[in-house]
Coordinates of C-alpha atoms in Angstrom, one line a residue:
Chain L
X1 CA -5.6 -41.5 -20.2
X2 CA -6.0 -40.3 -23.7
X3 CA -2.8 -39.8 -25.5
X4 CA -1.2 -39.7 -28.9
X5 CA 2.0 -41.3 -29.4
X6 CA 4.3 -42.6 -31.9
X7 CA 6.1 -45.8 -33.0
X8 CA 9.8 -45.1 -33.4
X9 CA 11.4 -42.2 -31.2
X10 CA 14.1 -42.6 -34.0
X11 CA 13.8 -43.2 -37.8
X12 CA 17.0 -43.3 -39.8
X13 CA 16.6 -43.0 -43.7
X14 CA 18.9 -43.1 -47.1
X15 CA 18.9 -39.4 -48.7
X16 CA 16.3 -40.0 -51.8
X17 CA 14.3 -42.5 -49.8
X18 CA 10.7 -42.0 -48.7
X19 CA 10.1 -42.0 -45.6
X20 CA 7.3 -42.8 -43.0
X21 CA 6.3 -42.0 -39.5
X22 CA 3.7 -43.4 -37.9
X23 CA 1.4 -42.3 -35.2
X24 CA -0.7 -43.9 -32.8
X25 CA -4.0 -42.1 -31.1
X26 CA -6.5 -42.9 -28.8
X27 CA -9.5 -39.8 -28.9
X28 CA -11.7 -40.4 -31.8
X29 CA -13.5 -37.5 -30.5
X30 CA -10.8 -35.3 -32.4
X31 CA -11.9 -32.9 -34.8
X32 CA -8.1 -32.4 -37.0
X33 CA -5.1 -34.4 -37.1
X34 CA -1.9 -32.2 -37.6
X35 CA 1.8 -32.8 -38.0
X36 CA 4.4 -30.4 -37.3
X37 CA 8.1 -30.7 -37.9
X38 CA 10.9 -29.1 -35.4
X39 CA 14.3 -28.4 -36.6
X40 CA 17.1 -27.7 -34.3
X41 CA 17.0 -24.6 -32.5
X42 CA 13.7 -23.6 -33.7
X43 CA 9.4 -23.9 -33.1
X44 CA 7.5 -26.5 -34.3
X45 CA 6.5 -26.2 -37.9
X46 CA 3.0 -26.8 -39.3
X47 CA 3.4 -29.2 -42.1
X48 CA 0.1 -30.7 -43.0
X49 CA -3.0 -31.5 -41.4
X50 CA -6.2 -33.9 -42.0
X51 CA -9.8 -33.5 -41.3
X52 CA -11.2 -36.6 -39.1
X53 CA -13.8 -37.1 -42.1
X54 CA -10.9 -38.0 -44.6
X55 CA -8.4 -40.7 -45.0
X56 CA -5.9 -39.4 -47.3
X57 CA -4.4 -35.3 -48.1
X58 CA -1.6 -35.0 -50.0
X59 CA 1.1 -31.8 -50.0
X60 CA 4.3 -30.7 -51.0
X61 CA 6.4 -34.0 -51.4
X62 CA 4.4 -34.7 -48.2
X63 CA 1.4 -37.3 -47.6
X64 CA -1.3 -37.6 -44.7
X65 CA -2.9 -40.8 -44.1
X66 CA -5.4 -41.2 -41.3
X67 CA -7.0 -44.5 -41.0
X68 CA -10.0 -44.3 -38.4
X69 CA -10.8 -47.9 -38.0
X70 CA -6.9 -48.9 -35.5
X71 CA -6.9 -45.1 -35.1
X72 CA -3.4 -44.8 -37.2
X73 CA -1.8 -41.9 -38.9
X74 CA 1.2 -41.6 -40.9
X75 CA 3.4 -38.7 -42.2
X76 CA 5.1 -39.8 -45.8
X77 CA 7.8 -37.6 -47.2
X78 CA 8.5 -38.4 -50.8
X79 CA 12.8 -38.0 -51.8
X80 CA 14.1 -37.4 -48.3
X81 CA 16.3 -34.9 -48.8
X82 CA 18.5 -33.6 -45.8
X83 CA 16.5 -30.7 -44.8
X84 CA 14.2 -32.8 -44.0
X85 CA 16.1 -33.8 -40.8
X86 CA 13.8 -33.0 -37.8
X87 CA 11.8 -34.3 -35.0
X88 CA 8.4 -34.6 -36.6
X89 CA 5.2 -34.6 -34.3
X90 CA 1.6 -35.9 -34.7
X91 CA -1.1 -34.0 -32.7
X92 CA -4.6 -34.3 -32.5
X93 CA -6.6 -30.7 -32.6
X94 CA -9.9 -31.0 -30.7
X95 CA -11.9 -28.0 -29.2
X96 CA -9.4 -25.4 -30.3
X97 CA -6.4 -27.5 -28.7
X98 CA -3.5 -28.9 -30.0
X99 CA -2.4 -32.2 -28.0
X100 CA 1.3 -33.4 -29.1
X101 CA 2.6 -36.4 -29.3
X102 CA 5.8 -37.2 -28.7
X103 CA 8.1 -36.8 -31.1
X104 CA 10.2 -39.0 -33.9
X105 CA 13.4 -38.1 -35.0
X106 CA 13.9 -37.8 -38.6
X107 CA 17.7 -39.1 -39.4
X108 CA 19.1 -38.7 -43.0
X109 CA 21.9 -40.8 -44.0
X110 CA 24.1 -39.9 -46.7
Chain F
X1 CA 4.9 -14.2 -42.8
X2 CA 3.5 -14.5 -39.2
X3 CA 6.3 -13.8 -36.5
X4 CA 5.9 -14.9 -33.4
X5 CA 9.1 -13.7 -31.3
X6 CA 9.8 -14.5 -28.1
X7 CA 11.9 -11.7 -25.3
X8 CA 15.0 -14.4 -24.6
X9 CA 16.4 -16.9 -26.0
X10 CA 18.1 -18.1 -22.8
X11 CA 17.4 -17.3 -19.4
X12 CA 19.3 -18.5 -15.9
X13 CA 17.0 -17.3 -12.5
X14 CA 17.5 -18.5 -8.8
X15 CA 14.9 -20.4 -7.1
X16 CA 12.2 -18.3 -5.6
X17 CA 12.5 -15.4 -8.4
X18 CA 9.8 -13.9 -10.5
X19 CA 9.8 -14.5 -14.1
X20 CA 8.4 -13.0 -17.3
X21 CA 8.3 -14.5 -20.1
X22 CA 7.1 -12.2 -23.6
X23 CA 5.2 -13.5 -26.4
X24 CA 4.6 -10.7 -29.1
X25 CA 2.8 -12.1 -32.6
X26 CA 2.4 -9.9 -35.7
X27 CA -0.9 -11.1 -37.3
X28 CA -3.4 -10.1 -35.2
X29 CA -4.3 -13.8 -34.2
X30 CA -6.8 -14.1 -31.8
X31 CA -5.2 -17.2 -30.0
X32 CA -2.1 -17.6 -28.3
X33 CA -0.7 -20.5 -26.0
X34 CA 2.1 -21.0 -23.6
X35 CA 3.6 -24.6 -23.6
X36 CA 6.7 -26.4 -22.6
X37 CA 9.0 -28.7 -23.9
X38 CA 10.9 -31.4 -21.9
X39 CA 12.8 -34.6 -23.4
X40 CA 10.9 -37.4 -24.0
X41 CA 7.5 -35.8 -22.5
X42 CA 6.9 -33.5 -26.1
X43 CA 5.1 -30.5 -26.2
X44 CA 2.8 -29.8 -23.2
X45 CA 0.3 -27.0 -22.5
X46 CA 0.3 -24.4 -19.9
X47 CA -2.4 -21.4 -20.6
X48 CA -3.9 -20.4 -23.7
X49 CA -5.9 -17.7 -24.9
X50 CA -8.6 -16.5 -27.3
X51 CA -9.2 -12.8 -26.8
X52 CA -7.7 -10.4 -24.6
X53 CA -8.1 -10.2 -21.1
X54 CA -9.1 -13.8 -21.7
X55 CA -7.4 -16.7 -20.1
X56 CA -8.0 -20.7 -19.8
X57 CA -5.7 -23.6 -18.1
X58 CA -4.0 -26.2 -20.0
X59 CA -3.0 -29.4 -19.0
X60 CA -0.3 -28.2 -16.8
X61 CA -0.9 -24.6 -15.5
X62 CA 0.3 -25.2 -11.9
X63 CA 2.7 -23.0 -10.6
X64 CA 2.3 -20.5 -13.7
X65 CA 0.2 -17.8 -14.6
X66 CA -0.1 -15.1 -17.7
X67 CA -1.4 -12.1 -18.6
X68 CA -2.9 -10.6 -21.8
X69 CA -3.5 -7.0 -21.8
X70 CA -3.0 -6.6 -25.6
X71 CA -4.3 -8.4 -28.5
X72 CA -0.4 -9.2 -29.6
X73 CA 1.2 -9.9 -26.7
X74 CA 0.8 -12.9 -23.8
X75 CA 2.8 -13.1 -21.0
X76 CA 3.8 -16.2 -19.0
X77 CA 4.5 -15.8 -15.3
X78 CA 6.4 -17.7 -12.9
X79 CA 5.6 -16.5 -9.9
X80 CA 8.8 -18.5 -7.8
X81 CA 10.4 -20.1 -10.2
X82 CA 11.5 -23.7 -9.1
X83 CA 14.0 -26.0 -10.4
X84 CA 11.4 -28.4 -11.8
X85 CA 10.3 -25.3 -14.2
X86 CA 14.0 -25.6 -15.9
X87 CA 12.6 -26.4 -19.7
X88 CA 12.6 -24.8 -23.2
X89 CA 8.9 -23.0 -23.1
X90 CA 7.3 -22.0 -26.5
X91 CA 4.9 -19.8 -27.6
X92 CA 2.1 -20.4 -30.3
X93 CA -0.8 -18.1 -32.2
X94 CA -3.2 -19.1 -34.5
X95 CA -6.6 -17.6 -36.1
X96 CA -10.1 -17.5 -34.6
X97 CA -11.1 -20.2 -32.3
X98 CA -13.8 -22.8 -34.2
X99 CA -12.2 -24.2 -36.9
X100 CA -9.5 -25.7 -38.9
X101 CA -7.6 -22.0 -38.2
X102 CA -7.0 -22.9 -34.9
X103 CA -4.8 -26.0 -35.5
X104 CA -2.1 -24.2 -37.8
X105 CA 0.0 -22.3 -35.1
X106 CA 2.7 -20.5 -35.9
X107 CA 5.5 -21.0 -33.4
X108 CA 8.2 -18.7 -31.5
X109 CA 11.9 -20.0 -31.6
X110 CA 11.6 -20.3 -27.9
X111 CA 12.9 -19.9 -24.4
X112 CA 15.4 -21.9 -22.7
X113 CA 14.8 -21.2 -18.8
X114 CA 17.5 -22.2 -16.2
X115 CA 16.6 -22.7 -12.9
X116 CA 19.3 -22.7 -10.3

């Protein structure tokens, strides 16, 4: 079945760092790419998304890559800091629907 | 800012009761979904819908129904709750169906259903 999935379920990362997470997908009939971050307690969180006919958006400290060709994305978050600790979630948007992947957990260390 | 608030944070029901679950939004979005969240399955969808009165299945609407009577405000339904429906269940809107809109939803902060 189609699905979109991710690498790591857990990603542990020095305060300051960058960090990456990476997604894997498997519909290259999607229309968006999206990632959303949930913190403790609370909804997901739209952070960034990506048209399917570009390969690179850049945001707030934050970075979208979408390479079509092994049908790979990847969230970068420039200087961790520790409100950045989340689950972070790619999703693929096609026909008005959002389809989730499953999660990585964002760890900051000290 | 768009709220989207949800009527519990927590809820504990028996087996074989009715539930209502209350999504009101604040922006006059046009779409709204119902999904739920289980460990290690991620975020999964239930009903959605883009105009009032207006209602489509997701990927897992068995056992569920909902209700939109008012622009703001979609309603999930269980109509005998079971203990496989224990999960947290969250609530989305977003702007006009078509587009980019549609992918940026704003979430609720959720409801953690109990099924005993």
């Amino acid at each position: 079945g189609e699905s979109v999935g991710l690498h790591l379920p857990t990603l542990s990362v020095q305060e300051g760092d960058n960090s990456i997470i990476n997604c894997a997908y498997s519909n290259s009939a999607s229309d968006y790419f999206i990632w959303y971050k949930q913190e403790s307690g609370k909804g997901p969180q739209f952070i960034i998304d990506i048209r399917s006919n570009m390969d690179k958006r850049q945001g707030q400290r934050v970075t979208v890559l979408l390479n079509k060709t092994v049908k790979h994305l990847s969230l970068q978050i420039a200087a961790t800091q520790p409100g950045d600790s989340a689950v972070y979630f790619c999703a693929e948007g096609r026909d008005d629907k959002i389809i989730f992947g499953k999660g990585t957990r964002l760890h900051i260390l000290p | 800012d768009v709220k989207v608030t949800q009527s519990s944070r927590y809820l504990v029901k028996r087996t074989g009761e009715k539930v209502f679950l209350e999504c009101v939004q604040d922006m006059d979005h046009e779409n709204m979904f119902w999904y739920r969240q289980d460990p290690g399955l991620g975020l999964r969808l239930i009903y959605f819908s883009y105009d009032v009165k207006m209602k489509e299945k997701g990927d897992i609407p068995e056992g569920y129904s909902v209700s939109r009577e008012k622009k703001e405000r979609f309603s999930l339904i269980l109509e005998s709750a079971s203990t496989n429906q224990t999960s947290m269940y969250l609530c989305a809107s977003s702007l006009s169906a078509g587009g980019q809109d549609s992918y940026e939803q704003y979430f609720g902060p959720g409801t953690r259903l109990t099924v005993t």
